[in-house]
Tab-separated table of C-alpha atoms in Angstrom:
chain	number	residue	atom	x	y	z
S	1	UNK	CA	4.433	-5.934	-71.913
S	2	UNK	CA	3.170	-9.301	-73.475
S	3	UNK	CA	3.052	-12.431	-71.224
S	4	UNK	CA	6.087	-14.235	-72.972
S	5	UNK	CA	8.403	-10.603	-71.642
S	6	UNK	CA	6.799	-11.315	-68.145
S	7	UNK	CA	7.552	-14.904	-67.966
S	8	UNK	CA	11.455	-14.409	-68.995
S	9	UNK	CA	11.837	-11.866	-66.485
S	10	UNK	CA	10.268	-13.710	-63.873
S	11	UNK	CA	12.302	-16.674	-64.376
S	12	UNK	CA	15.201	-14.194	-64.503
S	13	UNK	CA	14.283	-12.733	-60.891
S	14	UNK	CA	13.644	-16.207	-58.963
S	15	UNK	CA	16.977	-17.509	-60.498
S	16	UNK	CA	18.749	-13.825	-59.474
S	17	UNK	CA	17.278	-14.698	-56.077
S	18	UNK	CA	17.967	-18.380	-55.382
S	19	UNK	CA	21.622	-17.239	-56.440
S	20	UNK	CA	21.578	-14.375	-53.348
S	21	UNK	CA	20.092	-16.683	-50.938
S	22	UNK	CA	22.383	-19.821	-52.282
S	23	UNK	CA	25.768	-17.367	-51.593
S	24	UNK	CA	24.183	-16.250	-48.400
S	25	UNK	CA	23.456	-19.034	-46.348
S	26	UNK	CA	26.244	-20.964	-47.477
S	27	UNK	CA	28.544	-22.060	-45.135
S	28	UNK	CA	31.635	-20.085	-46.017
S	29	UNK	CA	34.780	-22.231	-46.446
S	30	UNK	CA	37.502	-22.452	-43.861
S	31	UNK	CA	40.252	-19.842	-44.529
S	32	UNK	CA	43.541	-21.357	-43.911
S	33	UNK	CA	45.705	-18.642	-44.767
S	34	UNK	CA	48.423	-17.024	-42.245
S	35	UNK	CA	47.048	-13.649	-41.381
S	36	UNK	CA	49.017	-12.837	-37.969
S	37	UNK	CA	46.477	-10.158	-37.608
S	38	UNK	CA	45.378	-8.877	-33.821
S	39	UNK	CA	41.795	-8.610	-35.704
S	40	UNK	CA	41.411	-11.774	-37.756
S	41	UNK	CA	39.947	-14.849	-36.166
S	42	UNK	CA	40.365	-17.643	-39.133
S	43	UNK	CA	42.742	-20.241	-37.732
S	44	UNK	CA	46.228	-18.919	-38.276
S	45	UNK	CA	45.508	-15.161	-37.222
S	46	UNK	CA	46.225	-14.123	-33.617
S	47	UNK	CA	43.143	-12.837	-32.442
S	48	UNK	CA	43.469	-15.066	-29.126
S	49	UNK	CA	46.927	-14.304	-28.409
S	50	UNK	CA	46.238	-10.297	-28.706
S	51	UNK	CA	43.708	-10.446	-26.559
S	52	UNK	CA	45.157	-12.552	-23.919
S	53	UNK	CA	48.200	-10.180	-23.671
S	54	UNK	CA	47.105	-8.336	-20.999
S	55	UNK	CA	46.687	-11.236	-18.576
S	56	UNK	CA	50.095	-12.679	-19.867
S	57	UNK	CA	51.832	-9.412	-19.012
S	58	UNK	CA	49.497	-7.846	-16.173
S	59	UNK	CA	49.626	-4.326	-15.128
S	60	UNK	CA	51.721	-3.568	-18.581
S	61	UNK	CA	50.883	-0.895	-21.113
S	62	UNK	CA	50.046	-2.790	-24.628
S	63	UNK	CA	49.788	-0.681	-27.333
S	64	UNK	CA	49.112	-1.669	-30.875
S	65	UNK	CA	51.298	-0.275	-33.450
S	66	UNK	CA	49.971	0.282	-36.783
S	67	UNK	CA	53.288	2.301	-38.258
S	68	UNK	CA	56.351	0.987	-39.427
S	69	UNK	CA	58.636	-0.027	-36.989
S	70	UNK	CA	61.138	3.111	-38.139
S	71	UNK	CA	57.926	5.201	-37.039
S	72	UNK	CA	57.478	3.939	-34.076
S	73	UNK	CA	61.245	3.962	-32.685
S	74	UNK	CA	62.223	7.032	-33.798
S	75	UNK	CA	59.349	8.710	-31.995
S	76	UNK	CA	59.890	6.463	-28.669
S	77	UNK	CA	61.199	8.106	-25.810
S	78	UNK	CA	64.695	6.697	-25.053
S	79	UNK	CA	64.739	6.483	-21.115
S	80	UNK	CA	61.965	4.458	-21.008
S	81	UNK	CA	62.284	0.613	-21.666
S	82	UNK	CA	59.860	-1.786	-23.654
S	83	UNK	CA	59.640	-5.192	-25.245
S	84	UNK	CA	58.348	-5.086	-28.815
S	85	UNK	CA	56.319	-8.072	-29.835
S	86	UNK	CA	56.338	-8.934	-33.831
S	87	UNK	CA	54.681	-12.407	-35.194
S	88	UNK	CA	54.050	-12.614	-38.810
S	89	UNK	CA	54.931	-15.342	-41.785
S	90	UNK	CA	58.114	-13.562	-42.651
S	91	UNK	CA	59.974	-10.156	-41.171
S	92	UNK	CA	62.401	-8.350	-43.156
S	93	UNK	CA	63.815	-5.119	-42.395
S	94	UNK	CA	64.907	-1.783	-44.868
S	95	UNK	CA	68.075	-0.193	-44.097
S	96	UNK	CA	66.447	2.499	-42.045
S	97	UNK	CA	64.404	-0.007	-39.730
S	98	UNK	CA	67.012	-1.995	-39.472
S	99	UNK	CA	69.639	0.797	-37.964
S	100	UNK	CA	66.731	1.897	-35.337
S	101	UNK	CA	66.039	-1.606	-34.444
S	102	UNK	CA	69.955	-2.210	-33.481
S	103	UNK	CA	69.640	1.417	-31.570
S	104	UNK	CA	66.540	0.561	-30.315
S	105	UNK	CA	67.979	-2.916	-28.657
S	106	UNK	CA	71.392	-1.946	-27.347
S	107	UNK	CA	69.645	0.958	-25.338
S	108	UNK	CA	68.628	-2.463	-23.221
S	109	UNK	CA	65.123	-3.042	-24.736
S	110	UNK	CA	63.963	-6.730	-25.871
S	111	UNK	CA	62.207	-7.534	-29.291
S	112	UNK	CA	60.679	-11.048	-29.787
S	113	UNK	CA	60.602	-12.218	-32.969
S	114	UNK	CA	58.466	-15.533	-34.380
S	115	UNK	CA	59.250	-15.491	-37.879
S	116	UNK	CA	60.249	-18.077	-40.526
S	117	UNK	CA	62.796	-15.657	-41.326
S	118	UNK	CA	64.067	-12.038	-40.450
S	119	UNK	CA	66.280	-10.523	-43.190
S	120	UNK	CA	69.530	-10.811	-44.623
S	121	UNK	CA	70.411	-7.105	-42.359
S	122	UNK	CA	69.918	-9.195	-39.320
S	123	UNK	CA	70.713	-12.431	-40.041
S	124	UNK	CA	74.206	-11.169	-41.273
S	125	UNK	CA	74.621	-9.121	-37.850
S	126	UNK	CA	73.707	-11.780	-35.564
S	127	UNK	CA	75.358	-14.571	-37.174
S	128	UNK	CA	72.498	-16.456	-37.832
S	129	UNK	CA	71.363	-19.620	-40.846
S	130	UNK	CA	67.782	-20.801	-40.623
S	131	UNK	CA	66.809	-24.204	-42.486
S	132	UNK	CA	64.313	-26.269	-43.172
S	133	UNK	CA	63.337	-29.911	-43.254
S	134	UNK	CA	60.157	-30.924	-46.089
S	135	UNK	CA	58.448	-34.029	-46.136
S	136	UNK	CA	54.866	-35.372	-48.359
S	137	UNK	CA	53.832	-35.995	-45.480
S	138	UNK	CA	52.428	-33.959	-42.699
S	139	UNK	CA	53.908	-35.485	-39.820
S	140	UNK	CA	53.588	-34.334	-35.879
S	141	UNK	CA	56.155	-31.272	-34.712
S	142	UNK	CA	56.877	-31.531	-31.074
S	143	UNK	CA	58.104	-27.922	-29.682
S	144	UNK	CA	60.014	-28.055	-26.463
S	145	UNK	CA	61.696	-25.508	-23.999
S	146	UNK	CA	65.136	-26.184	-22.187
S	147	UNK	CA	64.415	-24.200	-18.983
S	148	UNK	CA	64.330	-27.309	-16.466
S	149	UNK	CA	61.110	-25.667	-15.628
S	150	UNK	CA	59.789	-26.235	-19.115
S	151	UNK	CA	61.817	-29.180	-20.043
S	152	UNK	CA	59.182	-32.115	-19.476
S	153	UNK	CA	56.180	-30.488	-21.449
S	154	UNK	CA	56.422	-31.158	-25.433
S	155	UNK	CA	53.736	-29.437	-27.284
S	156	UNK	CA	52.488	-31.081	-30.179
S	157	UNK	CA	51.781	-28.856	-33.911
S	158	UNK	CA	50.348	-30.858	-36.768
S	159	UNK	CA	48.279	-28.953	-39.131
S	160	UNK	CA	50.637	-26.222	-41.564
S	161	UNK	CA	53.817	-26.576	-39.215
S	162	UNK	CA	56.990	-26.616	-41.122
S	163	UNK	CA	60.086	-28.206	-39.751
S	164	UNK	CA	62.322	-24.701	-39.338
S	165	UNK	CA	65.274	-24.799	-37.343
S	166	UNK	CA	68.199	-22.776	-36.568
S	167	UNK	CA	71.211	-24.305	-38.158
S	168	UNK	CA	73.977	-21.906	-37.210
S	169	UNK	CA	74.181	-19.115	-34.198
S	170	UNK	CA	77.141	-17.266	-32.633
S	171	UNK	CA	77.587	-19.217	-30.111
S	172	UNK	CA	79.360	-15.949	-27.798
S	173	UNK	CA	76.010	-14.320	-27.620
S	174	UNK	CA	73.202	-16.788	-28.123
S	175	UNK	CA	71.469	-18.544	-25.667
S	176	UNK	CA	68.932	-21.663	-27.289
S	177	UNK	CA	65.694	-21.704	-25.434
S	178	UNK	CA	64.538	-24.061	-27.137
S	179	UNK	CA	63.734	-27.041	-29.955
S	180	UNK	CA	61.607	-28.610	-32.616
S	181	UNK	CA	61.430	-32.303	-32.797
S	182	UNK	CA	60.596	-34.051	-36.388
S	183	UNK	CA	61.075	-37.106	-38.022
S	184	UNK	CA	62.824	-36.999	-40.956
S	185	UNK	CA	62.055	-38.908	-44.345
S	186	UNK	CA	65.307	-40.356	-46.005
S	187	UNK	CA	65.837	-42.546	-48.721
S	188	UNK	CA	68.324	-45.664	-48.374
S	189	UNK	CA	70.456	-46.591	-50.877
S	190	UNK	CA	67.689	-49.391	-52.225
S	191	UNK	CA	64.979	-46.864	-52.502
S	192	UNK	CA	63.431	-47.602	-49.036
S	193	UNK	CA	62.114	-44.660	-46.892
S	194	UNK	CA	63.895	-43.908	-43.361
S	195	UNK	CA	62.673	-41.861	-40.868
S	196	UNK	CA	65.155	-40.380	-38.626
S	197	UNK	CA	63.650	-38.344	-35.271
S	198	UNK	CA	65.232	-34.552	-35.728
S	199	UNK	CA	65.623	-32.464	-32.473
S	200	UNK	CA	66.963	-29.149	-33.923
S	201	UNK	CA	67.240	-25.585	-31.813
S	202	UNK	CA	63.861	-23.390	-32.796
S	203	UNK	CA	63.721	-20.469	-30.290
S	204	UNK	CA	67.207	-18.529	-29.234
S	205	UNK	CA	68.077	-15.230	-26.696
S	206	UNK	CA	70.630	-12.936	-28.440
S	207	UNK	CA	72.264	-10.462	-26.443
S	208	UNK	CA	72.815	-7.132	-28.206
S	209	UNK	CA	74.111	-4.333	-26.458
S	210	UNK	CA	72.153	-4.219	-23.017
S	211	UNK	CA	69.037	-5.870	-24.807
S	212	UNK	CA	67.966	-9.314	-26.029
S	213	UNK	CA	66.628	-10.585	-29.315
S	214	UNK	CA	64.123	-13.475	-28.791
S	215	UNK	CA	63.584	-15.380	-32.136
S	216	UNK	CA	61.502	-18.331	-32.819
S	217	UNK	CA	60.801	-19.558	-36.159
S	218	UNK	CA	57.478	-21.124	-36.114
S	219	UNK	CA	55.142	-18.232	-36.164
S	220	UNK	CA	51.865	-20.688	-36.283
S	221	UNK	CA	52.658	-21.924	-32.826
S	222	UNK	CA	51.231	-18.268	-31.843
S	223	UNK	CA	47.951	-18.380	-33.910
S	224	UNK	CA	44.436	-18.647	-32.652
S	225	UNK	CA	44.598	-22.196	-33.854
S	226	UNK	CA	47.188	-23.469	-31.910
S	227	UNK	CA	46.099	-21.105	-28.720
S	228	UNK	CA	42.818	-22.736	-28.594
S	229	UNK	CA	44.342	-26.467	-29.398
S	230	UNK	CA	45.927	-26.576	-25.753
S	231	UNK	CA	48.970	-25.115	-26.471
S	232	UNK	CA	48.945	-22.105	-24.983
S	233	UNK	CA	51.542	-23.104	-22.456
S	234	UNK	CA	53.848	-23.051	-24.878
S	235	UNK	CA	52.967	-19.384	-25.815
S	236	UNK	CA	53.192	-18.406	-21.965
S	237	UNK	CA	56.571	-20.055	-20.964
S	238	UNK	CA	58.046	-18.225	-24.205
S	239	UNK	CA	57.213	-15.014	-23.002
S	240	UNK	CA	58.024	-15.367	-19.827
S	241	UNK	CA	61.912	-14.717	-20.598
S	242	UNK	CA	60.878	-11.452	-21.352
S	243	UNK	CA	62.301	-8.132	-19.119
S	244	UNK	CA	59.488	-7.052	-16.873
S	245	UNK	CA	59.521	-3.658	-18.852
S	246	UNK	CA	56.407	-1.332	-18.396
S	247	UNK	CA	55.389	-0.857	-21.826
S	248	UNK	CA	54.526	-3.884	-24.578
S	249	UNK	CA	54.166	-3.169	-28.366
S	250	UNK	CA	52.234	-5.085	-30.867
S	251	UNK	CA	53.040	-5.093	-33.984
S	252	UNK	CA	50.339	-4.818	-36.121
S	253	UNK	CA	52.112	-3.544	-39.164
S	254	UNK	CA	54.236	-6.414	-40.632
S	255	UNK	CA	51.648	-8.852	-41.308
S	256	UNK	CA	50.695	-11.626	-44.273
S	257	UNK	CA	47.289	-10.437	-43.843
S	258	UNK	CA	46.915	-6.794	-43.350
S	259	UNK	CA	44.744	-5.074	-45.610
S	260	UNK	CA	45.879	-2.087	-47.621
S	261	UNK	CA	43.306	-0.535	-49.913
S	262	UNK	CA	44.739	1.220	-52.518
S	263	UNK	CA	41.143	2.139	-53.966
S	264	UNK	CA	37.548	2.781	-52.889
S	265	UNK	CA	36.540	-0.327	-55.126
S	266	UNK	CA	38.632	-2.489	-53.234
S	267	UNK	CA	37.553	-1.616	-50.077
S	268	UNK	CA	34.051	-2.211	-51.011
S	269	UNK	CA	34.771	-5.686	-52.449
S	270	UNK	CA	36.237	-6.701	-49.546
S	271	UNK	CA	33.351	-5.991	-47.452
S	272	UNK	CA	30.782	-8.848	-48.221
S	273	UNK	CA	27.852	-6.725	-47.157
S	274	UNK	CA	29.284	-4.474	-49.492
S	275	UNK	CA	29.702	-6.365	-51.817
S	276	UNK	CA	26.235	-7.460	-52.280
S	277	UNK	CA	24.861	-4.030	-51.845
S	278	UNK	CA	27.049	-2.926	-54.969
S	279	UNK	CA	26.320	-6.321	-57.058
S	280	UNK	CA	22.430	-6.037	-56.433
S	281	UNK	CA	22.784	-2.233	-56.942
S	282	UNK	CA	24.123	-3.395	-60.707
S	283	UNK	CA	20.992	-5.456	-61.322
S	284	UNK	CA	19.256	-2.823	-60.099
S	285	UNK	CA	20.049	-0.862	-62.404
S	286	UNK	CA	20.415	-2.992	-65.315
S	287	UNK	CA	16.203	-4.025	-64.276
S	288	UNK	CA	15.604	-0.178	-64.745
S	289	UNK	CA	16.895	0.001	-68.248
S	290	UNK	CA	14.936	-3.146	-69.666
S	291	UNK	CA	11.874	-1.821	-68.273
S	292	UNK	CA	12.494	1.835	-69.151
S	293	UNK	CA	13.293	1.555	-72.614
S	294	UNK	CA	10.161	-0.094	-73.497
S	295	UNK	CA	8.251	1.799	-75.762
S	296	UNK	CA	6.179	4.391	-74.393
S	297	UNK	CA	2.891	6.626	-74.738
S	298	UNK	CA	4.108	10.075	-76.093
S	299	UNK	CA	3.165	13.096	-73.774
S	300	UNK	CA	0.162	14.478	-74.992
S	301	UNK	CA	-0.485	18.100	-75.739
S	302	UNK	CA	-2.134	20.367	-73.522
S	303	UNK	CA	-5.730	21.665	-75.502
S	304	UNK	CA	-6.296	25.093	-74.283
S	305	UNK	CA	-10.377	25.831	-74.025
S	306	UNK	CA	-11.573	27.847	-76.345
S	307	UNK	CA	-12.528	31.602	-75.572
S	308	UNK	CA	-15.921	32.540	-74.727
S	309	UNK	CA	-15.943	34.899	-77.356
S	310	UNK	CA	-19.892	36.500	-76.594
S	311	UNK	CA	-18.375	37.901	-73.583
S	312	UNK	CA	-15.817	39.671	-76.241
S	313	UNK	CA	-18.390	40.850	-78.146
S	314	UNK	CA	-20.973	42.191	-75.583
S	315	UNK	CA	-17.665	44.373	-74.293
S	316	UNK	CA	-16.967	45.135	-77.949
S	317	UNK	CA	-21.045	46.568	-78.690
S	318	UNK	CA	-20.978	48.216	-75.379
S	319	UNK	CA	-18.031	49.793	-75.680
S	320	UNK	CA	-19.413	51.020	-79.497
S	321	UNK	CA	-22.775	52.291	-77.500
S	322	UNK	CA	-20.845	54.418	-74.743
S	323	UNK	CA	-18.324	56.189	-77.208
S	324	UNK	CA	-21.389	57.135	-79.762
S	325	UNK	CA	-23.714	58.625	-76.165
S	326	UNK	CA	-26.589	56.609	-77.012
S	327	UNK	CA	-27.445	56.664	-73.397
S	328	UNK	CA	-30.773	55.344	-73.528
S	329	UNK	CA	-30.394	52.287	-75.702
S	330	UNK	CA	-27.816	50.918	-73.960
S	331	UNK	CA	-29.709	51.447	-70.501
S	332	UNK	CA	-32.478	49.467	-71.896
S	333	UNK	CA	-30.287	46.896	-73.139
S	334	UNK	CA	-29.025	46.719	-69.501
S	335	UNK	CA	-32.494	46.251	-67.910
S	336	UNK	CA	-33.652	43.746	-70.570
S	337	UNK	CA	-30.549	41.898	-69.208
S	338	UNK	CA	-30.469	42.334	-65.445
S	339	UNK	CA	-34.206	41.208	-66.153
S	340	UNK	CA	-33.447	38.160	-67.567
S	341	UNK	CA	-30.881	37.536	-65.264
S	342	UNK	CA	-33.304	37.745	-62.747
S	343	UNK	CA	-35.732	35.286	-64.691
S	344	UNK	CA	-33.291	32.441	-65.328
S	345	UNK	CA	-31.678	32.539	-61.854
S	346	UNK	CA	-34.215	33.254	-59.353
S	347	UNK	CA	-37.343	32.158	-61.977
S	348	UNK	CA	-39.519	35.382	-60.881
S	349	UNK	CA	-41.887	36.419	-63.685
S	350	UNK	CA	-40.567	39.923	-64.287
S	351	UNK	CA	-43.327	40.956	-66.857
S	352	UNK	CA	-45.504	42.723	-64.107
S	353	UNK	CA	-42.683	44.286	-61.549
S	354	UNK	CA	-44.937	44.881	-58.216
S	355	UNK	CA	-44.123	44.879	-54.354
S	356	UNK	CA	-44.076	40.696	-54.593
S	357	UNK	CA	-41.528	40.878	-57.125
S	358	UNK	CA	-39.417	43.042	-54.631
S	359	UNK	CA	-39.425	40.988	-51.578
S	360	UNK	CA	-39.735	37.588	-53.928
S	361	UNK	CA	-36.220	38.677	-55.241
S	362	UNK	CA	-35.143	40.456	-52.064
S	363	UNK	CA	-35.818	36.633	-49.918
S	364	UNK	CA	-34.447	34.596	-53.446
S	365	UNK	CA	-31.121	36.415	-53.834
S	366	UNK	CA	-30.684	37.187	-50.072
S	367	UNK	CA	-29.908	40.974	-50.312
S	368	UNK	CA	-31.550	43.755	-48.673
S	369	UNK	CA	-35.136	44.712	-48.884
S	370	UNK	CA	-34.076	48.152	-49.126
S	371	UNK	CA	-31.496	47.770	-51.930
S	372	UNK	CA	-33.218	45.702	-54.231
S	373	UNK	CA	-36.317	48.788	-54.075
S	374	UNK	CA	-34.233	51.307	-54.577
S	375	UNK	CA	-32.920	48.758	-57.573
S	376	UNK	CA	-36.298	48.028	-59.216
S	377	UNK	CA	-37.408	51.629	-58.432
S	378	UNK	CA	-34.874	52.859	-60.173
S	379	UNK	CA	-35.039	50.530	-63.565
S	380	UNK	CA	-39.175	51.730	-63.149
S	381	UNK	CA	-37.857	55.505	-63.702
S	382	UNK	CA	-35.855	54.626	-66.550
S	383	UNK	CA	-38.368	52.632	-68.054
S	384	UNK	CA	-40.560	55.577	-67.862
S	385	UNK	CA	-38.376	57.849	-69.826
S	386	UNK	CA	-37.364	58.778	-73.262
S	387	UNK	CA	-34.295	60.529	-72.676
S	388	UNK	CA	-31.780	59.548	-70.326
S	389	UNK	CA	-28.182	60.871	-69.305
S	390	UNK	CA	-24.539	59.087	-68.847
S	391	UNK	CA	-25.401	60.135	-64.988
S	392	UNK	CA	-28.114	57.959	-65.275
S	393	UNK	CA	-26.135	54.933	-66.619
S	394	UNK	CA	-23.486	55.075	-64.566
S	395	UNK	CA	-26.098	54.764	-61.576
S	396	UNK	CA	-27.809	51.987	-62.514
S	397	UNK	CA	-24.443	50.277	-63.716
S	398	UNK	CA	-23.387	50.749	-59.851
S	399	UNK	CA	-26.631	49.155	-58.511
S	400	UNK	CA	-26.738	46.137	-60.764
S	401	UNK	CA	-23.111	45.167	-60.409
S	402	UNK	CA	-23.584	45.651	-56.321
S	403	UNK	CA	-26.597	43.558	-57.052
S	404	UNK	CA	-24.789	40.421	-58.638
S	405	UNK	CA	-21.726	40.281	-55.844
């Protein structure tokens, strides 16, 4: 790799890593979105207000429901009564929901409601309209209660509030529990503004059957923001028309921001650990191609040694000796060899073999005294002789190759 290669992909890799450390200790940007979630803790989720439940309705069973609400009721236990709490941007009901909702109700259970808007199903069946006032401006919304309990305390909502209001009920079966005060921005006939203080109904009781439907449309008063802003009186008091029933459900199903994955992928981009573990895993990857497909040695071929072809042949002539019986010149071929075997190894002058050269090669090679006699007598016999036998070959054979182990 040349040094211009090493300087592009160095400048590549510190860029690569400001960009990772840039993203990571960013501060991330404030998420104003309406989530509703029991898990999300960005402004307009209700993290606070699930987890304050259980001191708002002490010694109550809250259960989180993560099924639809046609689910839920058809599997609940009808003897037993409950409220059901749902908060969310918007509810809207299918046929099916809708019917067990009505059952669920007139068997004398209580749903609360804080919606912007709940269906045409139940808006038709409870008589209800819902409206709302826009301005450019984001002006203050004052939220009241008309218990004479609650009736003094206003609770102020400025940031994402909309000006929602109920602008027809049946009057028979609805009780208003309370109202939203705005000021209005009209125009007069010479093209001046007006402002005009609105106090419009927000949050009604509707008696159905032996139950109650508790609606309030404006959702964000609920949210973590709101919660933590000092108006979680507000929150409290509207509860607190709720039946003392045993058992509270969440709703955790109809929500702006619940999360459905409808792929691995998605999952995984959603994640921002994840997210950067699959990114970097890319450039990973993509840094293993540019520098594997550089060019490259070729494998070199493995040289096998060549043969040590005497050894071939000194099998080959002794082979050619033994099949034609010529005993004797292959048994001196044998000494001459064990002899200078013994010359070039142990360096003992074998051209006089006495009782030194015995014990010289007996202490030199570390074998027996006694073997290496009976050895060098033996090669002395065979020296001696003219004529010699294949018994004779095969015994010195045995004590040379006993020798050399």
């Amino acid at each position: 790799m040349d040094k211009r290669t090493k300087i592009i992909i160095g400048i590549f890799a510190a860029v690569l890593i400001g960009i990772i450390v840039t993203e990571i200790v960013r501060p991330k940007p404030l998420n104003w979105s309406p989530s509703y979630t029991s898990s999300d803790k960005i402004p307009f989720g209700c993290f606070v207000l699930f987890n304050e439940l259980p001191t708002l309705f002490p010694n109550k069973e809250v259960t989180s429901v993560d099924q639809s609400l046609y689910e839920v009721l058809t599997e609940l236990d009808t003897v037993s009564k409950s409220n059901y709490l749902m908060v969310n941007n918007g509810i809207s009901f299918d046929k099916e929901e809708y019917d067990q909702l009505l059952e669920y109700v007139s068997r004398g259970n209580d749903v609360f409601m804080a919606s912007t808007y709940f269906g045409g199903y139940l808006s038709d069946t409870l008589n209800l309209d819902i409206d709302a006032s826009y301005s450019i401006r984001e002006d203050t919304v004052a939220l009241s209660l008309t218990n004479s309990q609650f009736e003094t305390s206003k609770f102020a909502f400025t940031k994402g509030m909309y000006n929602r209001h109920f602008t027809s009920v049946d009057t028979l079966n609805t009780t208003i529990l309370g109202h939203v005060t705005y000021n209005e921005e009209t125009f007069s006939l010479d093209g001046d503004p007006e402002n005009t203080i609105q106090k419009k109904p927000n949050f009604v009781k509707i008696q159905f059957g032996e139950g109650h439907f508790y609606l309030n449309v404006t959702p964000l008063a609920f949210t973590n923001f709101y919660m933590l802003a000092g108006n979680e009186d507000y929150v409290s008091n509207s509860f607190s028309y709720l039946k003392n029933h045993k058992t509270l459900f969440w709703d955790n199903y109809k929500k702006s921001g619940r999360i459905i994955i409808d792929s691995p992928m998605r999952f995984v981009l959603n994640q921002p650990s994840l997210k950067w573990g699959y990114y970097l895993t890319l450039v990973g990857v993509l840094c293993f191609f540019i520098f594997r497909t550089k060019r490259e040695q070729r494998i070199i071929p493995v040289i096998e040694p060549l043969e040590n072809s005497s050894v071939e042949f000194a099998r080959t002539v002794g082979s050619l000796y033994y099949q034609h019986k010529d005993y004797t010149n292959l048994i001196s071929k044998k000494i001459n060899y064990f002899l200078e075997f013994v010359r070039s190894h142990y360096y003992i002058d074998t051209t006089q073999i006495s009782e030194k050269t015995i014990k010289d090669l007996s202490a030199k090679s570390g074998k027996p005294l006694t073997d290496v006699k009976d050895l060098i007598d033996l090669i002395s016999q065979l020296k001696n002789r003219s004529q010699h036998t294949e018994h004779d070959l095969i015994e010195l054979n045995k004590k040379i190759t006993s020798f050399k182990k």
